[in-house]
Amino acid sequence: MNLLWNEWLLLVGLILMMSDLVRPLCVDIATPGYIGADNEVSLNCNGPAFDAGLEYLRKTYPSVGFFQTYVTDPTSDTCQALGDNALRILAQWYYRDRRPECLPAIITVGCQEAWQYNRLAAPLNILYLSTVGAPSEISDREQSPTWVSTTAFPEPYYEQMYLQILQNNNWTNVQAVTDVSQINYFSYISSRIVPFLKNGKGLQLDVVTYSLADEESFRPESILLRFQRISRVMLFFGFSPQFRKLLLVANQLNMTDGSYVYFVCQPMDHRVFSTFGWEIHDRDDEVIRKLYASVLLVYMADLDTTTKVTDSLQPDWTHRYWTDWNNTALGNPWLP
C-alpha cells in the first residue's frame, strides 16, 4: 500500500506545481487494468488502495477536483488478456470518455502491458505513474518523458543484480528453471532476465520450463539430473512448494553439500509472492532448514509498512477490499 500511497502524493505534488496555470483545477485520472484474481497486479487487489488514497486526497485538497475512472475491458480478466487490449481501452478513455476541461493523468499498477500505456502518454504529454511496472524503456527520457514509477524494484535492478552475482562469483554455466503455467511474478521476471543474461554476457544458459497445469511436467529428479550434468548454479523462477520439493529431491541426490547453488528471488517478503524460507510447520522443516545452506534467497525491497498515513488508511482499505470490491473469493492473503 505504501507504493500506491506514494504515487498519489507524487501526483498531487506535480499537479499543485501547475495550479497557478489552471484554475479551477481538476484532474481526470485513468486507471487501466483488469478485474480478476490471477495475481497481485489485478484491480481487485489494488483498487481498494487506490480508492482509499483518492478519498484521502479529496479531503486533504478540497480545492482540487479529483476524478478517477477504472478503464477495463470485460473480455480481459487476466494480465495476459489485458495486454492484447490495453492500448485500445486507454485510447477510448482519452478520446471519448475523459473530461477535457481537466488535466489528464494515468495511474495504474502495470503488468506486462505497462509499456503500452506509454505509447499514448508520451506523445500527448500525459503524466503517467505506475506502481509496479517499470521496464527498461522507462529509463529512456526521450521515449518516456512523462513516465514515473514508484516501484521499489524496477526490472533493470533484477537484470543487473543477477548479472553481477553471477559475474562476481565467476559462474558462467547456469540453469534457469521457470514455471510457465500462468503469467505471474516469477514467469514475468524470468521472461526479462533470461533473455538479458543470454545476450552477450559471456554466460551459457540452459533453460528448463514446466507448467503446474500439467503435473507431469514438473519432475524434480529429471530437472536435477540435467542440472547436474551441465551446471552448478540454478536460477529458480517458480513457487515455493515446487522449490521445496526440488530441494528434497536434490538432497536425495547428494546435491545439497555446498557444491550447488539454488537461487530464488522475491520482490519483498510477502505471502502473495509465495512463502519461501524453511519453516512452514510441516514434518520437513528441519531437513529444509539444513538444505537452505545451499540456497541464495534475495528480497529486492525491505519495505516499511507502518507509517502513520497508511495505518490510518488501512481500516478503510480493508473495508473496501471486502465490501466495495467483494473479494471474498480471494480471501485475505492479498491484504497487507
Short mmCIF file of N, CA and C in Angstrom, two decimals, residues 2-4 6-8 10 129-134 148-153:
data_model
loop_
_atom_site.label_atom_id
_atom_site.label_comp_id
_atom_site.label_asym_id
_atom_site.label_seq_id
_atom_site.Cartn_x
_atom_site.Cartn_y
_atom_site.Cartn_z
N ASN A 2 2.05 1.22 0.62
CA ASN A 2 2.91 2.38 0.63
C ASN A 2 3.22 2.85 -0.78
N LEU A 3 3.44 1.87 -1.70
CA LEU A 3 3.78 2.25 -3.06
C LEU A 3 2.63 3.01 -3.70
N LEU A 4 1.40 2.54 -3.50
CA LEU A 4 0.26 3.22 -4.06
C LEU A 4 0.08 4.60 -3.44
N ASN A 6 2.39 6.53 -2.09
CA ASN A 6 3.44 7.40 -2.61
C ASN A 6 3.07 7.94 -3.98
N GLU A 7 2.41 7.12 -4.75
CA GLU A 7 2.02 7.53 -6.09
C GLU A 7 1.02 8.67 -6.05
N TRP A 8 0.04 8.58 -5.16
CA TRP A 8 -0.93 9.67 -5.03
C TRP A 8 -0.23 10.95 -4.59
N LEU A 10 2.83 11.84 -5.10
CA LEU A 10 3.62 12.35 -6.22
C LEU A 10 2.71 13.06 -7.22
N LEU A 129 1.93 7.44 -14.18
CA LEU A 129 2.53 6.88 -12.97
C LEU A 129 2.18 5.41 -12.87
N SER A 130 3.18 4.57 -12.63
CA SER A 130 2.93 3.14 -12.43
C SER A 130 3.50 2.72 -11.09
N THR A 131 2.80 1.81 -10.42
CA THR A 131 3.23 1.39 -9.09
C THR A 131 4.15 0.18 -9.13
N VAL A 132 4.02 -0.64 -10.17
CA VAL A 132 4.83 -1.86 -10.27
C VAL A 132 5.60 -1.88 -11.58
N GLY A 133 4.88 -1.77 -12.70
CA GLY A 133 5.53 -1.87 -14.00
C GLY A 133 6.58 -0.80 -14.21
N ALA A 134 7.82 -1.22 -14.44
CA ALA A 134 8.91 -0.27 -14.71
C ALA A 134 9.97 -0.96 -15.55
N VAL A 148 6.72 7.98 -14.76
CA VAL A 148 7.38 7.88 -13.46
C VAL A 148 6.84 6.64 -12.76
N SER A 149 7.70 5.90 -12.10
CA SER A 149 7.26 4.73 -11.35
C SER A 149 7.70 4.84 -9.90
N THR A 150 6.83 4.38 -9.01
CA THR A 150 7.16 4.37 -7.58
C THR A 150 7.60 3.00 -7.10
N THR A 151 7.78 2.06 -8.02
CA THR A 151 8.17 0.72 -7.60
C THR A 151 9.53 0.73 -6.93
N ALA A 152 9.67 -0.11 -5.94
CA ALA A 152 10.96 -0.24 -5.25
C ALA A 152 11.86 -1.25 -5.93
N PHE A 153 11.35 -1.92 -6.96
CA PHE A 153 12.14 -2.98 -7.61
C PHE A 153 11.91 -2.98 -9.12
#
